[in-house]
Short mmCIF file of C-alpha atoms in Angstrom, two decimals:
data_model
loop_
_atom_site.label_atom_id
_atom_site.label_comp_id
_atom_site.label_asym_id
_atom_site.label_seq_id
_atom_site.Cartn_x
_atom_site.Cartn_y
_atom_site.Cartn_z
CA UNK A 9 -31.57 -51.43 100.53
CA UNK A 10 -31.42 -48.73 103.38
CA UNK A 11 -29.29 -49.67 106.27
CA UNK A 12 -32.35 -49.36 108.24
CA UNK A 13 -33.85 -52.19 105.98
CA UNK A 14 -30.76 -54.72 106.23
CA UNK A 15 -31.15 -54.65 110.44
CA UNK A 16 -34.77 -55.07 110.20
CA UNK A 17 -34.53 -58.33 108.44
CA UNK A 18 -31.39 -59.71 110.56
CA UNK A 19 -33.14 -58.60 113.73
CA UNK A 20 -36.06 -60.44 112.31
CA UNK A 21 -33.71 -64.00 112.47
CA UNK A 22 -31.87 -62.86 115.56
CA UNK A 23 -35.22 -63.08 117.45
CA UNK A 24 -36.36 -66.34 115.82
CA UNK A 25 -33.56 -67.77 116.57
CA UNK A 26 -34.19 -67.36 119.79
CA UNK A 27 -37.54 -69.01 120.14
CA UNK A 28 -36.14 -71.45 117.69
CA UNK A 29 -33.27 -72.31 120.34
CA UNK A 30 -36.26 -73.40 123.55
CA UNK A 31 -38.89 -74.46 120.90
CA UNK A 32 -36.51 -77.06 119.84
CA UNK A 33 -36.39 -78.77 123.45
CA UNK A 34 -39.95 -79.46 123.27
CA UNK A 35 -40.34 -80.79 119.29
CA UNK A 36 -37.26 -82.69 119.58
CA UNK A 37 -39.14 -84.38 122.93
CA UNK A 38 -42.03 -84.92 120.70
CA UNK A 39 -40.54 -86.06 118.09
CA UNK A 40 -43.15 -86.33 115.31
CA UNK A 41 -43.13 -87.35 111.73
CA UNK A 42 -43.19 -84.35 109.44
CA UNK A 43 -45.30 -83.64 106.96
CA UNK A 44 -44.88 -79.58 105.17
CA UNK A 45 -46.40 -78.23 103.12
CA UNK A 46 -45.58 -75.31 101.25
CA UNK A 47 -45.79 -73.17 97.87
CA UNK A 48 -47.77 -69.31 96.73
CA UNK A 49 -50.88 -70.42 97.37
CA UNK A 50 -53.53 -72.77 98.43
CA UNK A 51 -51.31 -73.71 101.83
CA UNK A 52 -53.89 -73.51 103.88
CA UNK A 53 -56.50 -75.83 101.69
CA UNK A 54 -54.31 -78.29 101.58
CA UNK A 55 -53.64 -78.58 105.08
CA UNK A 56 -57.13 -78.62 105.50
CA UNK A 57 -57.62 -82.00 103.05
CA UNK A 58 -54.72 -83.68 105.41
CA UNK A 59 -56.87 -82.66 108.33
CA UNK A 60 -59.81 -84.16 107.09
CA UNK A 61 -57.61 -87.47 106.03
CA UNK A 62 -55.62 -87.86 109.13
CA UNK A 63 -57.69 -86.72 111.70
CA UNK A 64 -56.24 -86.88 115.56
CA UNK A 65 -53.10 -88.71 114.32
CA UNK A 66 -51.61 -85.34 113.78
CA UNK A 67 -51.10 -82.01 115.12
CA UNK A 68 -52.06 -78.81 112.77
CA UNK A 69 -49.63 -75.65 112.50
CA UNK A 70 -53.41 -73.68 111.64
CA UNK A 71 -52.73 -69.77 111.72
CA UNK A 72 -48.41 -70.48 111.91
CA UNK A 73 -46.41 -70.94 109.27
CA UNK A 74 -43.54 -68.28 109.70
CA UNK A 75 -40.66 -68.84 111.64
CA UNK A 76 -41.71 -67.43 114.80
CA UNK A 77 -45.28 -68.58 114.46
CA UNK A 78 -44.29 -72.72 114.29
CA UNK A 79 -41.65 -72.35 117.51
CA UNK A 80 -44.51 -70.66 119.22
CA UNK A 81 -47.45 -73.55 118.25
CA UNK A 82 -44.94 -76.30 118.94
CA UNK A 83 -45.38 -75.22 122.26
CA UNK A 84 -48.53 -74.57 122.43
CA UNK A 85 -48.59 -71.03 122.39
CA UNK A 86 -50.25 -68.50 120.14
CA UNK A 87 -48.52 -65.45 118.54
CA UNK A 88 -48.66 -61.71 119.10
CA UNK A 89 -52.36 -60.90 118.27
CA UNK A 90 -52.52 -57.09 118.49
CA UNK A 91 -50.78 -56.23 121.81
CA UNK A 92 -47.37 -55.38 121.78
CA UNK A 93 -46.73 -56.26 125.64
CA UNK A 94 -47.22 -59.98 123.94
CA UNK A 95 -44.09 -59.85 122.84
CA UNK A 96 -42.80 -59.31 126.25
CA UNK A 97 -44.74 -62.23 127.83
CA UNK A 98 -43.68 -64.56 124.49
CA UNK A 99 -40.13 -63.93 125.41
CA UNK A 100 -40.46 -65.29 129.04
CA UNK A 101 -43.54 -67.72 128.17
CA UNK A 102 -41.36 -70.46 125.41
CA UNK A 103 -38.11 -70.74 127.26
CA UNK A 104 -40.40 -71.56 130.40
CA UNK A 105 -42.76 -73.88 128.19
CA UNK A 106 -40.27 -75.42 126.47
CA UNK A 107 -38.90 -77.13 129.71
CA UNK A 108 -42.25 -79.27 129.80
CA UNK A 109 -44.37 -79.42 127.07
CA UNK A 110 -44.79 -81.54 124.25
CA UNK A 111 -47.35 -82.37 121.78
CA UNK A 112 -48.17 -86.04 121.71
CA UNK A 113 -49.76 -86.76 118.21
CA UNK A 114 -47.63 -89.07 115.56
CA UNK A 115 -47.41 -86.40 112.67
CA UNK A 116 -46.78 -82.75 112.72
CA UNK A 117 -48.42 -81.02 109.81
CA UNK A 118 -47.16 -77.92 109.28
CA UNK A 119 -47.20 -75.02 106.85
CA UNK A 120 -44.19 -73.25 105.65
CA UNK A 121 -44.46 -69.74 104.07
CA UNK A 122 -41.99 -68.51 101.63
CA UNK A 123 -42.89 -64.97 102.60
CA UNK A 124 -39.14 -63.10 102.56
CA UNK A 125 -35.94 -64.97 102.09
CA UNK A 126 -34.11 -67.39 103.64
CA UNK A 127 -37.31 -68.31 105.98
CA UNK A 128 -37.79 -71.42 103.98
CA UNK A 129 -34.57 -72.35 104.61
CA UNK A 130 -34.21 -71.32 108.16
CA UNK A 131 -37.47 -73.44 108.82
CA UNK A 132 -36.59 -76.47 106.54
CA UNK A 133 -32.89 -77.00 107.90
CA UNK A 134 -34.47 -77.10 111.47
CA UNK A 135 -37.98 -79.16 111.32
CA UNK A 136 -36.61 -81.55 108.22
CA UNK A 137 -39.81 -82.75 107.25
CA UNK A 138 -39.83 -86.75 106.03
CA UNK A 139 -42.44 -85.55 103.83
CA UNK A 140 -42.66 -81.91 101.87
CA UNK A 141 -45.84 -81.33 99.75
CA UNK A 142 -44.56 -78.10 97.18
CA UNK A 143 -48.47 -77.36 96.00
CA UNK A 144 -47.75 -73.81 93.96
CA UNK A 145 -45.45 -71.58 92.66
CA UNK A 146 -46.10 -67.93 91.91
CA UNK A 147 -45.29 -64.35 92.56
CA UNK A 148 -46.39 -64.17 95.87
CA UNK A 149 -44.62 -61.48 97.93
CA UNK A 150 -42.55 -60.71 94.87
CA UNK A 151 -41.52 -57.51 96.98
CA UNK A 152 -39.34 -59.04 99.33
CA UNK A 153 -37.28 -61.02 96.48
CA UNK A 154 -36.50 -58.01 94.46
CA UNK A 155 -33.29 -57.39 96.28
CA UNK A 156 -32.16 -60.67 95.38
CA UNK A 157 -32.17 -59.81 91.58
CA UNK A 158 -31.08 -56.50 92.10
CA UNK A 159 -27.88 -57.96 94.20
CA UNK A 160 -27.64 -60.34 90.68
CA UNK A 161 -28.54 -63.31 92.80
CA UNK A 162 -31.17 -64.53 90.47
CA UNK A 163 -32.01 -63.18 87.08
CA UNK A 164 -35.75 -62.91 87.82
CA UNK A 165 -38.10 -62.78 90.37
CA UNK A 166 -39.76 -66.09 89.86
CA UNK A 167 -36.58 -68.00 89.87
CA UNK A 168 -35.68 -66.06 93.59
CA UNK A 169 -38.73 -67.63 95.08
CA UNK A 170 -38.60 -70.93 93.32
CA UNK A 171 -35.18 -71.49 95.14
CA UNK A 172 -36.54 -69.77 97.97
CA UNK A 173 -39.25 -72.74 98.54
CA UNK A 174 -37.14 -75.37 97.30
CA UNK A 175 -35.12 -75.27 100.47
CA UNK A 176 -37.98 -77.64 101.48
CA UNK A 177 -37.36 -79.92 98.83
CA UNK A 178 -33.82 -79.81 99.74
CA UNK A 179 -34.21 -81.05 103.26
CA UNK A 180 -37.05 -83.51 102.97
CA UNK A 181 -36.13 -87.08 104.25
CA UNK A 182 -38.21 -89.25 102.53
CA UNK A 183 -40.97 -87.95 100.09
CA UNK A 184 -41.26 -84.75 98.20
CA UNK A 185 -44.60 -84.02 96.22
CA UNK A 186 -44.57 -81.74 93.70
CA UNK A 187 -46.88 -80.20 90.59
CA UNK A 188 -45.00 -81.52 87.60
CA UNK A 189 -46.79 -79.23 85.44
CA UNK A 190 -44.47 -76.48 86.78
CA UNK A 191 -41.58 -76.13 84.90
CA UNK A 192 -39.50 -74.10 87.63
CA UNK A 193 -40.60 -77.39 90.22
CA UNK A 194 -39.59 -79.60 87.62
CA UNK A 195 -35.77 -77.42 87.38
CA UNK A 196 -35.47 -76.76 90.91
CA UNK A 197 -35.78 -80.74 92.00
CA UNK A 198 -33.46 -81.87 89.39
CA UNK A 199 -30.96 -79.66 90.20
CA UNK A 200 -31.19 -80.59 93.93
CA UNK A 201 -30.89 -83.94 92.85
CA UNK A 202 -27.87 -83.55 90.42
CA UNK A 203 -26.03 -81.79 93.25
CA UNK A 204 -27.01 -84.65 95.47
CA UNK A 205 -28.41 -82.27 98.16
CA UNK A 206 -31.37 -85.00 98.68
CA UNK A 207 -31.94 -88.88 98.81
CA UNK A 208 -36.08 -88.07 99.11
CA UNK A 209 -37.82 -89.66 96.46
CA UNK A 210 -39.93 -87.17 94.04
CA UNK A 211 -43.00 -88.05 92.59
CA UNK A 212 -44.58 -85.78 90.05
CA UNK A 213 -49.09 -85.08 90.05
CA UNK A 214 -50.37 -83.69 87.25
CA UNK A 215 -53.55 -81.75 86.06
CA UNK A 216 -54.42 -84.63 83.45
CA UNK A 217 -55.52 -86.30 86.45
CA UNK A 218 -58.89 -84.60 86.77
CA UNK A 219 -61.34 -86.52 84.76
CA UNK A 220 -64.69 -84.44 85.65
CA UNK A 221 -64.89 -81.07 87.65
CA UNK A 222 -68.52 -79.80 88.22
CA UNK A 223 -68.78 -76.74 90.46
CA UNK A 224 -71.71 -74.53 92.01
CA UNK A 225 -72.05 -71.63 94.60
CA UNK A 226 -72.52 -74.19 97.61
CA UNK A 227 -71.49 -77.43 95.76
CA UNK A 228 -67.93 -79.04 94.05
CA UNK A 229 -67.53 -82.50 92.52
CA UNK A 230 -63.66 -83.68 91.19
CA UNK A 231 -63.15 -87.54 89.83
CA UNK A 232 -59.54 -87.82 90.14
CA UNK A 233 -58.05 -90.89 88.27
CA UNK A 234 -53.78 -90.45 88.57
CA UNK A 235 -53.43 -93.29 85.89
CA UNK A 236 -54.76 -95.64 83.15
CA UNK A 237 -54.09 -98.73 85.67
CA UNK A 238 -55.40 -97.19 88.28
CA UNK A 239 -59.47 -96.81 89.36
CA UNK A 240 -61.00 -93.20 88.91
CA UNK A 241 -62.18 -91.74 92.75
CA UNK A 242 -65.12 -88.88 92.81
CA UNK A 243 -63.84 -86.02 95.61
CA UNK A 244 -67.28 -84.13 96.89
CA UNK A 245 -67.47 -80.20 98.56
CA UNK A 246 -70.26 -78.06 99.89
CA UNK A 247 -68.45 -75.04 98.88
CA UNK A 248 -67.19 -73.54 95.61
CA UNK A 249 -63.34 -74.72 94.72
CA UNK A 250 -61.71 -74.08 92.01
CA UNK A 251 -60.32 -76.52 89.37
CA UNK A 252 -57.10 -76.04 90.47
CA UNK A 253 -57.34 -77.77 93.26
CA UNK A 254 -57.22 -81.34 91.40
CA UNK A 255 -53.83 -81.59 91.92
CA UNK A 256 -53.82 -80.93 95.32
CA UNK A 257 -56.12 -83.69 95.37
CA UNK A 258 -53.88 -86.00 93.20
CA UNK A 259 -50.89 -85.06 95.77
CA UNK A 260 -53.42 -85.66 98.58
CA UNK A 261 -53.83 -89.46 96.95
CA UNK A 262 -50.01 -89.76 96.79
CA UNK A 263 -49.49 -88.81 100.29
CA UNK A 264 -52.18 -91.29 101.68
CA UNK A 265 -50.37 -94.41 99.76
CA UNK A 266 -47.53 -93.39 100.93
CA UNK A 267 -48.58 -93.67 104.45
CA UNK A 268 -50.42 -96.69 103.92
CA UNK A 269 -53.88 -94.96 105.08
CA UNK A 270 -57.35 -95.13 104.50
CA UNK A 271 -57.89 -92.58 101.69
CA UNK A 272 -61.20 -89.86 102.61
CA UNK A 273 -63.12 -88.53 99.38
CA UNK A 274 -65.99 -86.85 101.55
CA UNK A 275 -65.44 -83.01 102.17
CA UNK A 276 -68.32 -82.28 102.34
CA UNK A 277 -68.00 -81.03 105.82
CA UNK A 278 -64.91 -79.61 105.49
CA UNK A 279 -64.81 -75.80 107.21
CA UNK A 280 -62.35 -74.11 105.14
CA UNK A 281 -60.13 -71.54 106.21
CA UNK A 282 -61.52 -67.99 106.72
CA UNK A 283 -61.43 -66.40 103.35
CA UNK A 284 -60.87 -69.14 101.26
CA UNK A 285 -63.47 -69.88 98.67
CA UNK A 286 -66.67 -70.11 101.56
CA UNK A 287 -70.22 -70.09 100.57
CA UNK A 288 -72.99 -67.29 102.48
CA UNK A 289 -76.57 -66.51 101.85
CA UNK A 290 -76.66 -62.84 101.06
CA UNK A 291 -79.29 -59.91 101.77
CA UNK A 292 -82.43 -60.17 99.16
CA UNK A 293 -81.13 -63.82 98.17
CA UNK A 294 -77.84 -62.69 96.74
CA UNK A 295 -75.25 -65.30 96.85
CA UNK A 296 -71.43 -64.83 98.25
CA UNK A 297 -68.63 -66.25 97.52
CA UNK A 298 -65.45 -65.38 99.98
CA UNK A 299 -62.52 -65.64 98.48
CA UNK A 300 -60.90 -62.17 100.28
CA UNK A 301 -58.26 -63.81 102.53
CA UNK A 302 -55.09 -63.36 99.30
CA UNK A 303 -54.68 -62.03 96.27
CA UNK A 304 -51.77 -63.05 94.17
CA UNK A 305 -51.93 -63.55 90.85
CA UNK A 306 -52.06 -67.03 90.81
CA UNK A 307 -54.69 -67.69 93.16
CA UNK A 308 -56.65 -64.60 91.45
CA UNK A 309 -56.44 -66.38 87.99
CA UNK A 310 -57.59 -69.42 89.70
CA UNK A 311 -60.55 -68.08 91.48
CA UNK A 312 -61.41 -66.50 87.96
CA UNK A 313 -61.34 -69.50 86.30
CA UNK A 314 -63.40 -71.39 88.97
CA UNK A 315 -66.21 -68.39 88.69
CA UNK A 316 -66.56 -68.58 84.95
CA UNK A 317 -66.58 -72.54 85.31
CA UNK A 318 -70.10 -71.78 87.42
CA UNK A 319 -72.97 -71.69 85.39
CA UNK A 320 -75.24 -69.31 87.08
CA UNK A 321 -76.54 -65.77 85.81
CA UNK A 322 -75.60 -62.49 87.17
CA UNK A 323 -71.42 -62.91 88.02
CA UNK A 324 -70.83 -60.02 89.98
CA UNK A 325 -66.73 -59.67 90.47
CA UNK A 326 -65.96 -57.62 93.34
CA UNK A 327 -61.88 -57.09 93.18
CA UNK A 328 -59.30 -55.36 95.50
CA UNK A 329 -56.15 -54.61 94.93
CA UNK A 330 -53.18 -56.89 94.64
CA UNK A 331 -50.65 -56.23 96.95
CA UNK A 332 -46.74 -56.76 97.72
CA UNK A 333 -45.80 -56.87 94.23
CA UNK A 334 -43.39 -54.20 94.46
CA UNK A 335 -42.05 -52.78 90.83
CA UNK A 336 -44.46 -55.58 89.11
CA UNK A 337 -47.61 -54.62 90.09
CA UNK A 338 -48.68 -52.57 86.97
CA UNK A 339 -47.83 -55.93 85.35
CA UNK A 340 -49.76 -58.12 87.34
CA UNK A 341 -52.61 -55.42 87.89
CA UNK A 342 -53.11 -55.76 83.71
CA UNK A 343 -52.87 -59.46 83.98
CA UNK A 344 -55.63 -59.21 86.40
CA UNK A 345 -57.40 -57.08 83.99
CA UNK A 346 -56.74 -59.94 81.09
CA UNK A 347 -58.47 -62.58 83.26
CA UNK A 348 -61.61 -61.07 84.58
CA UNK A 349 -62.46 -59.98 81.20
CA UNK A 350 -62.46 -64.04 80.35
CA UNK A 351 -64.99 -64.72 83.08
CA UNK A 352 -67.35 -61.79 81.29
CA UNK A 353 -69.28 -60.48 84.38
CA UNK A 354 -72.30 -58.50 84.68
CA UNK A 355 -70.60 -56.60 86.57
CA UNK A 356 -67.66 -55.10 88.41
CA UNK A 357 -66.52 -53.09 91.26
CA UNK A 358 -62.78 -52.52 92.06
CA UNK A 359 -61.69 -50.97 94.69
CA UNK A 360 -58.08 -49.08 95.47
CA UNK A 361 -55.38 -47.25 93.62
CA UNK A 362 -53.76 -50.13 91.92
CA UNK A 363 -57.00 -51.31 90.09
CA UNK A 364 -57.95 -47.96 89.35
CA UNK A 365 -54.76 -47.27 87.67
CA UNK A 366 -53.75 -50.63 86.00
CA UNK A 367 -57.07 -52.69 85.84
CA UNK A 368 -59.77 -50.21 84.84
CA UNK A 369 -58.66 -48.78 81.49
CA UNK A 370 -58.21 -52.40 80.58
CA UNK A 371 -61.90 -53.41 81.19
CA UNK A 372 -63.14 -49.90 79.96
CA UNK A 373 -61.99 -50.98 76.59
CA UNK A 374 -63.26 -53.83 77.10
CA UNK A 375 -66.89 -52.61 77.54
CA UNK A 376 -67.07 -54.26 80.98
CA UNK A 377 -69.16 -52.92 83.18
CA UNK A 378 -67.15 -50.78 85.95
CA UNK A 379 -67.68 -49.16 88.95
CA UNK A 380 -63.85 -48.22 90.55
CA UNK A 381 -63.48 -46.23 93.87
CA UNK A 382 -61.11 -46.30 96.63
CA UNK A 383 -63.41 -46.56 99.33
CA UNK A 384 -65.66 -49.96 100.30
CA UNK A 385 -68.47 -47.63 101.91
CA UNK A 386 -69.03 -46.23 98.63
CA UNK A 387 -68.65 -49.80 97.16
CA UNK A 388 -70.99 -51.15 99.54
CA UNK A 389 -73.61 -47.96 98.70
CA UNK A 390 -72.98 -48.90 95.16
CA UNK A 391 -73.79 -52.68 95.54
CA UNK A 392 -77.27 -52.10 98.13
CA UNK A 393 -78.25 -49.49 95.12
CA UNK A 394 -78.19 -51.91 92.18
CA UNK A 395 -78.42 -55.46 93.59
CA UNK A 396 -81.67 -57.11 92.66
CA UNK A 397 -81.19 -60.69 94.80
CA UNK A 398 -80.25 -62.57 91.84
CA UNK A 399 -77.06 -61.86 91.17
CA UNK A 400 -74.05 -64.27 92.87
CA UNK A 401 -70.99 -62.15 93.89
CA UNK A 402 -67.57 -63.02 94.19
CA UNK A 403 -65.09 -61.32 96.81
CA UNK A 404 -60.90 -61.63 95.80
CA UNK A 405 -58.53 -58.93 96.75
CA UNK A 406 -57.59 -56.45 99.98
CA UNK A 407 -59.03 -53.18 100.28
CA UNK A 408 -61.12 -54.33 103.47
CA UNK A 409 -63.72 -56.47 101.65
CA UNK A 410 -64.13 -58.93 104.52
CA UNK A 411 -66.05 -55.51 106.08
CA UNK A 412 -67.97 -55.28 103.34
CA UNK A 413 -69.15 -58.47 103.21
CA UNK A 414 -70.00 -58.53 106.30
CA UNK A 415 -72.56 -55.81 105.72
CA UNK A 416 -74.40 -58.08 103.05
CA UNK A 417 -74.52 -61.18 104.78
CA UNK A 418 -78.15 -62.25 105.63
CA UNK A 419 -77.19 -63.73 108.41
CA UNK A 420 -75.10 -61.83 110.64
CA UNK A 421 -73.28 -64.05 113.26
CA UNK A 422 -71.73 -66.30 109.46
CA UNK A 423 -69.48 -63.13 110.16
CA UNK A 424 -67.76 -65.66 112.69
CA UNK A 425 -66.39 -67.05 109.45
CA UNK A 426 -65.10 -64.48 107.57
CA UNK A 427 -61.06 -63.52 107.68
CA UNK A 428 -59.32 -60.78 110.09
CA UNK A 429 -61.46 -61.17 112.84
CA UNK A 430 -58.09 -60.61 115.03
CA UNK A 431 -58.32 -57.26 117.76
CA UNK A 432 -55.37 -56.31 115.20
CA UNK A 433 -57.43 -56.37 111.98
CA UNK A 434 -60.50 -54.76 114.19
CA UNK A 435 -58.20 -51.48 114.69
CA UNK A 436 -57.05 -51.28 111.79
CA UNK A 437 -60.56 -51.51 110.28
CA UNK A 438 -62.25 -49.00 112.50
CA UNK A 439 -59.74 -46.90 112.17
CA UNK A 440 -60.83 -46.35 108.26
CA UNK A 441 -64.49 -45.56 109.39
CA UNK A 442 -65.20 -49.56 109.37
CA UNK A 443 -67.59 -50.31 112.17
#
């Protein structure tokens, strides 16, 4: 690591520690119960199930979950969105608002990203949730944890960002809620507790839980049952999810006993997250699926798995790269290659140089039908060329494709509801001939 590199990421905790210091003022005046939630993926879904369960009892950390992102929400400000001055007004705005405001809602539900190291922590040993939800555990951001095994810290990447998120765990109060299907969960919590770094109480969900999982384009049913003694509960969606998401459900279940609540099995108006597995009607009666917000291995394989669960004809995968995966991304990229050939599509447009070098000689033994290119105009050329109106197509990966969906939407103002609509993410766009 450069010495350049090493500043960046102490400057990065200098100046959060800074708006921890005021932001601080005002959650320590608020004083809420804590409820985090963490992990690689799915984050975001699962803060929106609490929503939908508690309602106005609690406050929502939606579009924060780094360490400068949660001081700025608890006071009610938003972060930098595309104008550097921001930062200039940010650094005046939170020691002035912390002097006054304060939320006034019972529970705090935040999310807590694992992104680089020691942000868990940093965020953990300050908010000390009473109640930590750990949904996932992957290779997300594997980039910023391969330091850490270089330096010999950890003797893989998996097991730097399983400690990494179990810094939640660690500081938890009360309750922590994990996927005991995960081994490295499963190692990390009984270490904490050997070393008797936590009095919270663990309690272990698990995928034998789902009973039934029926999904469709613009429909999902789950009938969770956690035990024999206990009676079976049917979950309902007006959007695609995957199967995966039982045990969020199962920890959703645990959470609501726990906090001796009314328990909500009707989603079915639930507005997802930008990005995240929503529904459109397409041009010429195509159907879209949105799942372009992330693409990590994990939530890829997931995804996958959902889309070859769907029985309808004409799977279309469309499939951008994966990104910060650092020295494992030829890996991962073949992985990738492993699991869309499982869903067998019709067909199949990647887009950027990872695919094209990792993914596509994969599928081309495979027989699968390819289109690659680095460019989404040409992928979108390529898709109003050969689309009949039948097919269904599902988005996962970078490489722009919220643009391109966009331009195959049949009704134009759903665009409201697709990811990156920031002034940021509009630059950035036009700025690669995406207008």
């Amino acid at each position: 690591m450069t010495p350049v590199m090493k500043f960046k990421k102490k400057f990065y905790f200098y100046v959060a520690s800074y708006f921890r210091f005021f932001a601080n003022m005002a959650f320590r005046r608020w004083h809420p119960r804590v409820i985090a939630i963490t992990g690689s993926v799915g984050k975001t879904t699962m803060l929106n199930l609490v929503e939908c369960t508690l309602g106005n009892k609690a406050h929502y950390s939606h579009d924060a979950n780094s360490a400068y992102g949660i001081a700025f929400d608890l006071v009610n400000l938003r972060g930098v969105t595309g104008s550097k001055l921001r930062w200039f007004y940010l650094f005046l705005a939170v020691p002035f608002k912390s002097l006054f405001y304060r939320h006034k809602e019972k529970f705090y539900v935040v999310e807590i990203d694992g992104e680089r190291p020691h942000e868990a922590e940093f965020l953990a040993s300050w908010l000390k949730p009473e109640v930590t939800l750990w949904v996932s555990l992957g290779l997300s951001h594997a980039v910023q944890f391969e330091q850490q095994v270089k330096d010999g810290l950890f003797s893989s990447l998996d097991k730097a960002i399983a400690h990494e998120f179990a810094m939640l765990p660690q500081y938890t109060q009360k309750l922590v809620i994990i996927d005991g299907d995960v081994d490295l969960m499963n190692r990390a919590l009984a270490s904490i507790k050997q070393k008797n770094l936590t009095n919270a109480e663990v309690i272990k969900c698990y995928k034998s839980s789902l009973k039934s999982y029926n999904v469709e384009p613009n429909h999902t049913s789950f009938i969770i049952k956690k035990s024999e003694s206990e009676e079976s509960h049917e979950y309902i969606f007006n959007c695609p999810m995957s199967k995966d998401l039982a045990i969020q459900l199962t920890m959703l279940e645990t959470l609501v006993d726990y906090l001796k609540l009314k328990p909500h099995y009707d989603f079915s108006n639930i507005r997802l997250a930008p990005g995240r597995n929503s529904y459109f009607d397409g041009i010429n009666g195509i159907k879209i699926i949105d799942s372009s917000y992330n693409a990590h291995l994990i939530s890829v394989k997931s995804i996958l798995g959902m889309f070859k669960s769907m029985r309808v004809p004409h799977k279309w995968l469309v499939i951008g790269d994966i990104v910060d995966q650092g020295s494992i991304e030829g890996e991962e990229h073949a992985k990738l290659a492993d699991e869309i050939i499982k869903v067998k599509p019709e067909q199949v447009i990647l887009i950027g140089r990872r695919t094209k070098k990792y993914t596509a000689p994969i599928l081309k033994n495979a027989k699968i039908p390819l289109y690659i290119t680095n460019d989404p105009r040409e992928a979108l050329q390529f898709l109003k060329k050969h689309l009949t109106g039948r097919e269904t197509l599902l988005f996962k990966g970078s490489q722009y494709l919220e643009w391109l969906i966009e331009k195959l939407l049949k009704n134009p103002e759903d665009a409201k509801y697709l990811p990156r609509r920031e002034k940021a993410a509009v630059k950035r766009r036009e700025k690669r001939g995406l207008n």
